[in-house]
Backbone as numpy.savetxt, mean C-alpha at the origin, in Angstrom:
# Nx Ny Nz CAx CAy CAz Cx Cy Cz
1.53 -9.01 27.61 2.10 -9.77 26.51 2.21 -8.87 25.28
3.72 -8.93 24.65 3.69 -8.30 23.22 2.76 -8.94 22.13
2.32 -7.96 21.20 2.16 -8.09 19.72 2.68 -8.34 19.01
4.07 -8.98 19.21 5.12 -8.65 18.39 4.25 -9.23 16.48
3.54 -10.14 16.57 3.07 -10.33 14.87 2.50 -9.56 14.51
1.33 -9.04 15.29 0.36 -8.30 14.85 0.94 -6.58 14.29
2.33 -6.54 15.02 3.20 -5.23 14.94 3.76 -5.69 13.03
4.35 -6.45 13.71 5.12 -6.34 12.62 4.32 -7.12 11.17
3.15 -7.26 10.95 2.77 -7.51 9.71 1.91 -6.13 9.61
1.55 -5.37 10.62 0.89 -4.29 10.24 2.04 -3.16 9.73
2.96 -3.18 10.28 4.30 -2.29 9.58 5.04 -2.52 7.82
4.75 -3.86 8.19 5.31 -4.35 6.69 4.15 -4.33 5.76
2.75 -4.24 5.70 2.32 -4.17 4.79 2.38 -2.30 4.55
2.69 -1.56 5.98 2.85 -0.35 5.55 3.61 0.08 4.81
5.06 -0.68 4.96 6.20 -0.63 4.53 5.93 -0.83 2.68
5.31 -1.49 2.63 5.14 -2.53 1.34 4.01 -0.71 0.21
3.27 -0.11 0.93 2.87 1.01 0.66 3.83 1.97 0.47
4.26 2.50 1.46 5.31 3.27 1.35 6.78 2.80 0.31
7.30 1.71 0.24 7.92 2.04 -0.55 7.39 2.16 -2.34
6.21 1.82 -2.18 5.96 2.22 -3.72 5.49 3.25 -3.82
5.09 4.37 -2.66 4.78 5.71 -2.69 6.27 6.07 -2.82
7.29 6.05 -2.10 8.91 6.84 -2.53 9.48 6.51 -3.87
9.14 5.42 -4.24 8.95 4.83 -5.65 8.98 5.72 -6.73
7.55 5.81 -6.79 6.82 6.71 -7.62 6.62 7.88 -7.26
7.07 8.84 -6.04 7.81 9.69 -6.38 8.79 10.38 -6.82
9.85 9.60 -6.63 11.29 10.25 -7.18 11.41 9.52 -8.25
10.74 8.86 -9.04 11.30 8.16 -10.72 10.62 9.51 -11.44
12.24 9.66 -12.51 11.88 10.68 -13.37 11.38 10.32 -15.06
11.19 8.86 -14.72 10.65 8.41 -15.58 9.33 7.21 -15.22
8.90 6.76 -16.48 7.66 5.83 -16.18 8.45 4.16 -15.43
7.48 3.24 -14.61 7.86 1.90 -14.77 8.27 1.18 -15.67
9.36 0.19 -15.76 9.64 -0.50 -16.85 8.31 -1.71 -16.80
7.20 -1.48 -16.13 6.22 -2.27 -16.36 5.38 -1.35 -17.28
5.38 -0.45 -17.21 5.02 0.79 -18.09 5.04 0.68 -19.34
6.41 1.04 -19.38 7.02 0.75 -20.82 6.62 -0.35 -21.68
6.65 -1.60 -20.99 5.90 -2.69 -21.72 4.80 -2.75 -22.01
3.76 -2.05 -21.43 2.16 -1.66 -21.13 2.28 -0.97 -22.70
3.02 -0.06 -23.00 2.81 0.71 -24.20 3.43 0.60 -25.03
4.79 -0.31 -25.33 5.60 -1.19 -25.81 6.18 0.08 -26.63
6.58 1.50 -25.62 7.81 2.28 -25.60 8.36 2.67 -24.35
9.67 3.10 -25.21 10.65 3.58 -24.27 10.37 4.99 -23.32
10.38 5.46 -22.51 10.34 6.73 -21.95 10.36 7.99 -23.05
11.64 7.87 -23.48 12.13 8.88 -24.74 11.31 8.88 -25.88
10.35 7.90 -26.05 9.42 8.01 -27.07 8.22 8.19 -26.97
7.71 8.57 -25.75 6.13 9.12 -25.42 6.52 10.57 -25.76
5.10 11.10 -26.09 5.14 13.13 -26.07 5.18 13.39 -24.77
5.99 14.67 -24.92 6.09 15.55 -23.44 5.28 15.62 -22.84
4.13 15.66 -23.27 3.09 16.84 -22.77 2.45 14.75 -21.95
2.32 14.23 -22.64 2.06 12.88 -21.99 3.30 12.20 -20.70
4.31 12.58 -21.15 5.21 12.49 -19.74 4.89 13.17 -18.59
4.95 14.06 -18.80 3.89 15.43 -17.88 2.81 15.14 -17.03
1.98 14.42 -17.90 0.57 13.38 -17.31 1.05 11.89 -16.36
1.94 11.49 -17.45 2.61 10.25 -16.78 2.51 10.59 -15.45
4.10 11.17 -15.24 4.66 11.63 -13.74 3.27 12.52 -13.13
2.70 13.37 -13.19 1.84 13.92 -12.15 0.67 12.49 -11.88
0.36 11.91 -12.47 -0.17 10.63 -12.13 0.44 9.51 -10.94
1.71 9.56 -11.30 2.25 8.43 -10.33 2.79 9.51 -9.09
2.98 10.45 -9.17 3.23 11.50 -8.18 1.70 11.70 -7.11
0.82 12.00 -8.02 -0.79 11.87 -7.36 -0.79 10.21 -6.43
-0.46 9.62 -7.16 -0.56 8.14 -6.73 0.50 7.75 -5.25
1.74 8.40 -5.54 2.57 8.43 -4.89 1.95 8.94 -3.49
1.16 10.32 -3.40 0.80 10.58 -2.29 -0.34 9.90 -1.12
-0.91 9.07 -1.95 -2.08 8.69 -1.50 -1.08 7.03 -0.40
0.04 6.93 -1.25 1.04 5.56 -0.59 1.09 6.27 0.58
1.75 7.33 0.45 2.67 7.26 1.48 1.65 7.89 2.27
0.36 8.47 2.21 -0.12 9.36 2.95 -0.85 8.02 4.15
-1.37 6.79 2.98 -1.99 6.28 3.44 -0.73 5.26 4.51
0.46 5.09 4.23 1.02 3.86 5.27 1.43 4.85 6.35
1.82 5.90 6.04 2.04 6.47 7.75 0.67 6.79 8.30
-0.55 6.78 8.30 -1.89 6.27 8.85 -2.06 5.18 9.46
-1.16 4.24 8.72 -1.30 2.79 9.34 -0.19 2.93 10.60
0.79 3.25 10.23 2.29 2.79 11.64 1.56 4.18 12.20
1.09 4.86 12.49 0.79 5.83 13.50 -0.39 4.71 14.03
-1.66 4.37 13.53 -2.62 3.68 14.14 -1.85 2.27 14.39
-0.86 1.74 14.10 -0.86 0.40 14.76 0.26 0.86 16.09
0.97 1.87 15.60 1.83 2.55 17.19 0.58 3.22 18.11
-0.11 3.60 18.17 -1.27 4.36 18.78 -2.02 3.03 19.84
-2.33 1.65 18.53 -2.64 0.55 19.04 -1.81 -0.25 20.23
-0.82 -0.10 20.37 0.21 -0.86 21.22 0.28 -0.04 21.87
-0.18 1.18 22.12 -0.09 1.83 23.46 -1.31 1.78 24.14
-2.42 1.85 23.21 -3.77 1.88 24.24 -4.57 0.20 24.13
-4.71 -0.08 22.87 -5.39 -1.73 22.57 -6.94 -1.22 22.45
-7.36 0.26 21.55 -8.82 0.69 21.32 -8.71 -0.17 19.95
-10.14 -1.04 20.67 -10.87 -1.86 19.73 -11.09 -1.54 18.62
-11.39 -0.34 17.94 -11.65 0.71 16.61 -10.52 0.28 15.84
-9.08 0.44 16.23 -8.28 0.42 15.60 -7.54 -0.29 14.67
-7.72 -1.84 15.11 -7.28 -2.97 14.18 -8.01 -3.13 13.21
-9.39 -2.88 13.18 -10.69 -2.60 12.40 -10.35 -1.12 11.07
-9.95 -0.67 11.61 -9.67 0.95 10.61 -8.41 0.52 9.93
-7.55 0.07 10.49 -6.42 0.03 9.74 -6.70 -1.33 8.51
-7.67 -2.09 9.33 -7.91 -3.12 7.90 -8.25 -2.51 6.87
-9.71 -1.48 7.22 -10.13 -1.40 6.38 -9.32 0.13 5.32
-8.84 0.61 5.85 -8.08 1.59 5.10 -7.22 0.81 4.24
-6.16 -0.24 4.67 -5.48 -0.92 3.91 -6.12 -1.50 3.17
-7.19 -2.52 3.32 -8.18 -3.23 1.66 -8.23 -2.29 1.23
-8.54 -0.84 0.87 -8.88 -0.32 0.07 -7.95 -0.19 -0.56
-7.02 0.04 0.06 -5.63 0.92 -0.77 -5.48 -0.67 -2.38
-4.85 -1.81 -0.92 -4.57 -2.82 -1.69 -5.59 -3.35 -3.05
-6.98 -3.09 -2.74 -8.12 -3.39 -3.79 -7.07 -2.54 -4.53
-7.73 -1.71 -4.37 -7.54 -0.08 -5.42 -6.23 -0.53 -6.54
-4.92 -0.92 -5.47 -3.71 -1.38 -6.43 -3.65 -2.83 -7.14
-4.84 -3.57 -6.63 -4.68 -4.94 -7.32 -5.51 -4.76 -8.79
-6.25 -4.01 -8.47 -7.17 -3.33 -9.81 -6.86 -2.93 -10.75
-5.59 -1.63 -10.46 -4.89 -1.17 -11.51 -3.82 -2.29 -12.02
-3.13 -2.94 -11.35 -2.32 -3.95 -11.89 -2.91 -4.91 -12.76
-4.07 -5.00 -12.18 -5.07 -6.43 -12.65 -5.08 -5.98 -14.43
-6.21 -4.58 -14.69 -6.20 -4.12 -15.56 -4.92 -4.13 -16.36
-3.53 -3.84 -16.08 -2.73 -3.77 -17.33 -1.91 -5.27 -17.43
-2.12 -5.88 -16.65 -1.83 -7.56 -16.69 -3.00 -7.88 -17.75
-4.42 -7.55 -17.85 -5.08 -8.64 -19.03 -5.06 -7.76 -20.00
-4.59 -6.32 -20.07 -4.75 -5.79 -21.49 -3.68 -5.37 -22.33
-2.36 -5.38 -21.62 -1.24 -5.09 -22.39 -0.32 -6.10 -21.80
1.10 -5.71 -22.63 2.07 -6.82 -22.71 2.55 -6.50 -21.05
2.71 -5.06 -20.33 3.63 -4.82 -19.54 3.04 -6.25 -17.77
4.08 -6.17 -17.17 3.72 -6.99 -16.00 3.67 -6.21 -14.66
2.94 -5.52 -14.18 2.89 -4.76 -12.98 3.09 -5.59 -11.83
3.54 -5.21 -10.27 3.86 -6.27 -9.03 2.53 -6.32 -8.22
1.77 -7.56 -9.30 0.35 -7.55 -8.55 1.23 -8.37 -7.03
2.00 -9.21 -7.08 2.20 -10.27 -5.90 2.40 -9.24 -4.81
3.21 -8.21 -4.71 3.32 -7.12 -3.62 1.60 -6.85 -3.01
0.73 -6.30 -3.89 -0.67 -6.02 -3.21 -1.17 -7.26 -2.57
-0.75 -8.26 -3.29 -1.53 -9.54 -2.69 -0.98 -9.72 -0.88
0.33 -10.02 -1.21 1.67 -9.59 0.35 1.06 -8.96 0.97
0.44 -7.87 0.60 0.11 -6.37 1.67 -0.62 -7.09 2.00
-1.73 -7.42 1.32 -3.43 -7.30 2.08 -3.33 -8.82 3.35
-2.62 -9.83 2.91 -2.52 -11.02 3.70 -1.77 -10.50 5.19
-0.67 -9.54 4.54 -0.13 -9.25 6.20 -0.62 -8.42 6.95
-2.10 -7.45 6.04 -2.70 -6.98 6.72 -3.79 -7.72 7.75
-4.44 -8.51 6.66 -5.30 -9.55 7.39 -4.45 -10.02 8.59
-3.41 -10.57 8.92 -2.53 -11.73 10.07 -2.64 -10.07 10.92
-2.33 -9.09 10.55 -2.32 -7.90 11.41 -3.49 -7.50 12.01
-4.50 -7.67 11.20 -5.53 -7.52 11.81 -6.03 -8.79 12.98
-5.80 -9.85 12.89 -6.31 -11.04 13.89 -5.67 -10.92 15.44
-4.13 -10.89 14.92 -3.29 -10.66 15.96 -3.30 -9.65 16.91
-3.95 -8.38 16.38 -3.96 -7.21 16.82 -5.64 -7.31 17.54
-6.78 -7.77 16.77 -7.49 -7.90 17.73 -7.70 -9.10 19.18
-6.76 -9.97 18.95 -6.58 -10.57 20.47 -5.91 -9.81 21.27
-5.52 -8.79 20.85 -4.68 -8.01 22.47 -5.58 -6.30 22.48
-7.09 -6.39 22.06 -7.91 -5.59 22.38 -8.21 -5.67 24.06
-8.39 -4.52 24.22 -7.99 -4.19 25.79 -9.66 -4.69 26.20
-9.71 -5.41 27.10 -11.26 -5.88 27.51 -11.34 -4.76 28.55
-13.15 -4.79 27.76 -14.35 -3.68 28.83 -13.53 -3.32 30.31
-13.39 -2.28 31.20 -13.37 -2.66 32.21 -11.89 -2.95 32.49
-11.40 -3.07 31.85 -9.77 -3.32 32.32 -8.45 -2.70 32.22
-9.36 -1.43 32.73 -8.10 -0.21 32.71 -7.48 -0.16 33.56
């Protein structure tokens, strides 16, 4: 029997990583959630703080994308073998990520004007969770190779 849920909510919350790692790599400027956070325009921060900006969301950027192709390699890895370890690792790699991003959003949601996409981290971590349930009912039992 396919996975087909357990596949595809573990892809889409990867997906949901990755595109805010390609995101925040190729913007040559800050978020317009940003901008509101500091209630300026791009063109009006110092260089030398743009500089910081971008190597920040670039740093940040890598850890997306490093971390969702971890996940579609371990949930493709999973649908070929069904090792018990795996629906387990990919949870827990993903809470972290998702903590980690609901945190930073959290933070500039109660202290400045700007609005960051807390609802995306929330998305991730739920389709991680349904990924994780789904994925451990088709754990390969003891003995049944």
């Amino acid at each position: 029997m396919k996975n087909i849920t357990g596949n595809l909510a573990t892809y889409l919350s990867a997906g949901i990583l990755l595109s805010f790692g390609i995101i925040y790599l190729f913007r040559n400027s800050f978020m317009p959630y940003h901008s509101a956070a500091v209630s300026m325009n791009w063109s009006q921060v110092d260089p030398a703080t743009r500089y910081l900006i971008l190597a920040l969301m670039r740093a940040a950027s890598g850890g997306f994308i490093s971390l969702a192709f971890a996940m579609i390699f371990m949930q493709f890895k999973f649908t070929r073998c069904q090792i018990s370890w795996i629906p387990v690792l990919i949870l827990i790699i993903g809470t972290i990520a998702m903590i980690c991003i609901s945190y930073a959003t959290l933070i500039i949601s109660l202290h400045t004007p700007g609005r960051p996409p807390v609802t995306e981290a929330i998305i991730g971590e739920v389709l991680l969770i349904i990924g994780f349930f789904f994925n451990r009912k088709h754990v390969q039992k003891p003995g049944s190779l």
